[in-house]
mmCIF file of C-alpha atoms in Angstrom:
data_model
loop_
_atom_site.group_PDB
_atom_site.id
_atom_site.type_symbol
_atom_site.label_atom_id
_atom_site.label_comp_id
_atom_site.label_asym_id
_atom_site.label_seq_id
_atom_site.Cartn_x
_atom_site.Cartn_y
_atom_site.Cartn_z
ATOM 1 C CA MET A 1 0.000 0.000 0.000
ATOM 2 C CA SER A 2 2.908 2.362 0.664
ATOM 3 C CA GLU A 3 3.954 2.042 -2.997
ATOM 4 C CA LEU A 4 0.595 3.420 -4.192
ATOM 5 C CA GLY A 5 1.160 6.956 -2.788
ATOM 6 C CA PRO A 6 4.038 8.011 -5.063
ATOM 7 C CA TYR A 7 2.230 6.595 -8.101
ATOM 8 C CA LEU A 8 -0.938 8.567 -7.387
ATOM 9 C CA ARG A 9 1.061 11.709 -6.611
ATOM 10 C CA ARG A 10 2.913 11.432 -9.932
ATOM 11 C CA ARG A 11 -0.363 10.955 -11.809
ATOM 12 C CA MET A 12 -1.886 13.992 -10.094
ATOM 13 C CA LEU A 13 1.111 16.276 -10.608
ATOM 14 C CA ARG A 14 1.685 15.273 -14.228
ATOM 15 C CA ARG A 15 -1.308 17.346 -15.344
ATOM 16 C CA ARG A 16 -0.218 20.481 -13.495
ATOM 17 C CA HIS A 17 2.026 23.366 -14.526
ATOM 18 C CA ARG A 18 5.767 22.750 -14.276
ATOM 19 C CA LEU A 19 6.060 25.242 -11.363
ATOM 20 C CA VAL A 20 3.636 23.122 -9.326
ATOM 21 C CA ARG A 21 5.788 20.016 -9.803
ATOM 22 C CA ILE A 22 9.033 21.837 -9.004
ATOM 23 C CA GLY A 23 7.443 23.586 -6.013
ATOM 24 C CA TRP A 24 6.113 20.274 -4.701
ATOM 25 C CA ALA A 25 9.586 18.748 -4.861
ATOM 26 C CA ALA A 26 11.122 21.824 -3.191
ATOM 27 C CA ALA A 27 8.506 21.868 -0.427
ATOM 28 C CA THR A 28 8.909 18.137 0.221
ATOM 29 C CA TYR A 29 12.698 18.474 0.413
ATOM 30 C CA ALA A 30 12.454 21.515 2.709
ATOM 31 C CA LYS A 31 9.979 19.750 4.997
ATOM 32 C CA ARG A 32 12.347 16.807 5.404
ATOM 33 C CA ASN A 33 15.203 19.179 6.311
ATOM 34 C CA ASP A 34 13.123 21.475 8.580
ATOM 35 C CA SER A 35 13.772 24.517 6.384
ATOM 36 C CA MET A 36 10.898 26.973 6.779
ATOM 37 C CA ALA A 37 12.334 29.347 4.165
ATOM 38 C CA GLY A 38 12.562 26.523 1.626
ATOM 39 C CA LEU A 39 9.054 25.404 2.498
ATOM 40 C CA GLY A 40 7.750 28.925 1.891
ATOM 41 C CA ILE A 41 9.510 29.111 -1.465
ATOM 42 C CA GLY A 42 8.122 25.707 -2.478
ATOM 43 C CA LEU A 43 4.572 26.649 -1.468
ATOM 44 C CA GLY A 44 4.929 29.952 -3.318
ATOM 45 C CA MET A 45 5.989 28.119 -6.461
ATOM 46 C CA ILE A 46 2.998 25.792 -6.125
ATOM 47 C CA ALA A 47 0.636 28.766 -5.765
ATOM 48 C CA LEU A 48 2.164 30.555 -8.765
ATOM 49 C CA GLY A 49 1.916 27.409 -10.885
ATOM 50 C CA LEU A 50 -1.742 26.939 -9.951
ATOM 51 C CA LEU A 51 -2.480 30.571 -10.835
ATOM 52 C CA LYS A 52 -0.728 30.324 -14.196
ATOM 53 C CA GLY A 53 -2.495 27.089 -15.071
ATOM 54 C CA ASN A 54 -1.356 24.794 -17.827
ATOM 55 C CA LYS A 55 -1.406 26.887 -20.976
ATOM 56 C CA ALA A 56 0.763 24.601 -23.060
ATOM 57 C CA ALA A 57 0.397 25.173 -26.786
ATOM 58 C CA LYS A 58 -1.626 22.523 -28.567
ATOM 59 C CA PRO A 59 0.046 21.552 -31.830
ATOM 60 C CA ILE A 60 -1.937 21.971 -35.021
ATOM 61 C CA TYR A 61 -0.650 19.881 -37.861
ATOM 62 C CA LYS A 62 -0.665 21.005 -41.487
ATOM 63 C CA THR A 63 0.223 18.948 -44.506
ATOM 64 C CA SER A 64 -0.499 18.692 -48.201
ATOM 65 C CA ILE A 65 -1.318 15.675 -50.303
ATOM 66 C CA ASP A 66 -0.521 15.000 -53.926
ATOM 67 C CA VAL A 67 -3.149 14.500 -56.610
ATOM 68 C CA GLY A 68 -4.547 10.989 -56.458
ATOM 69 C CA GLN A 69 -3.611 10.417 -52.812
ATOM 70 C CA GLY A 70 -6.101 10.181 -50.011
ATOM 71 C CA ALA A 71 -6.144 11.159 -46.373
ATOM 72 C CA THR A 72 -8.244 10.416 -43.322
ATOM 73 C CA ILE A 73 -8.424 12.838 -40.394
ATOM 74 C CA VAL A 74 -8.455 11.231 -36.931
ATOM 75 C CA VAL A 75 -9.303 13.385 -33.900
ATOM 76 C CA LYS A 76 -7.748 12.061 -30.683
ATOM 77 C CA GLN A 77 -8.150 12.915 -27.033
ATOM 78 C CA GLY A 78 -4.955 11.760 -25.403
ATOM 79 C CA LYS A 79 -4.199 8.467 -27.103
ATOM 80 C CA ARG A 80 -7.825 7.474 -27.682
ATOM 81 C CA PRO A 81 -9.377 8.281 -31.091
ATOM 82 C CA ILE A 82 -12.638 10.195 -30.753
ATOM 83 C CA THR A 83 -13.742 10.406 -34.369
ATOM 84 C CA ARG A 84 -12.427 10.012 -37.890
ATOM 85 C CA THR A 85 -13.501 11.286 -41.295
ATOM 86 C CA ALA A 86 -14.210 9.320 -44.402
ATOM 87 C CA PRO A 87 -11.254 9.115 -46.807
ATOM 88 C CA ILE A 88 -10.712 12.525 -48.440
ATOM 89 C CA GLY A 89 -9.404 13.114 -51.946
ATOM 90 C CA GLN A 90 -9.263 9.577 -53.323
ATOM 91 C CA GLY A 91 -10.258 8.930 -56.891
ATOM 92 C CA ASN A 92 -12.299 11.702 -58.599
#
């Protein structure tokens, strides 16, 4: 059961801003070493990361296809496909 805590913590922090993850590590390290200044800095970094949010740029892909080739567009959420189009541009 003690091995489940770090796994859940990693899963929870993975979706947060980078400052939250760094602040969490700094606060944990400072708590172990009884450093109140370090703990304050870590908690400040966590707060700043939560305020900034995760505004990572979402990539938009652009490509071209040659005459006679076809393409299918697949929309994914994470690794799971949500929807796909019928083949585009084949034949004619």
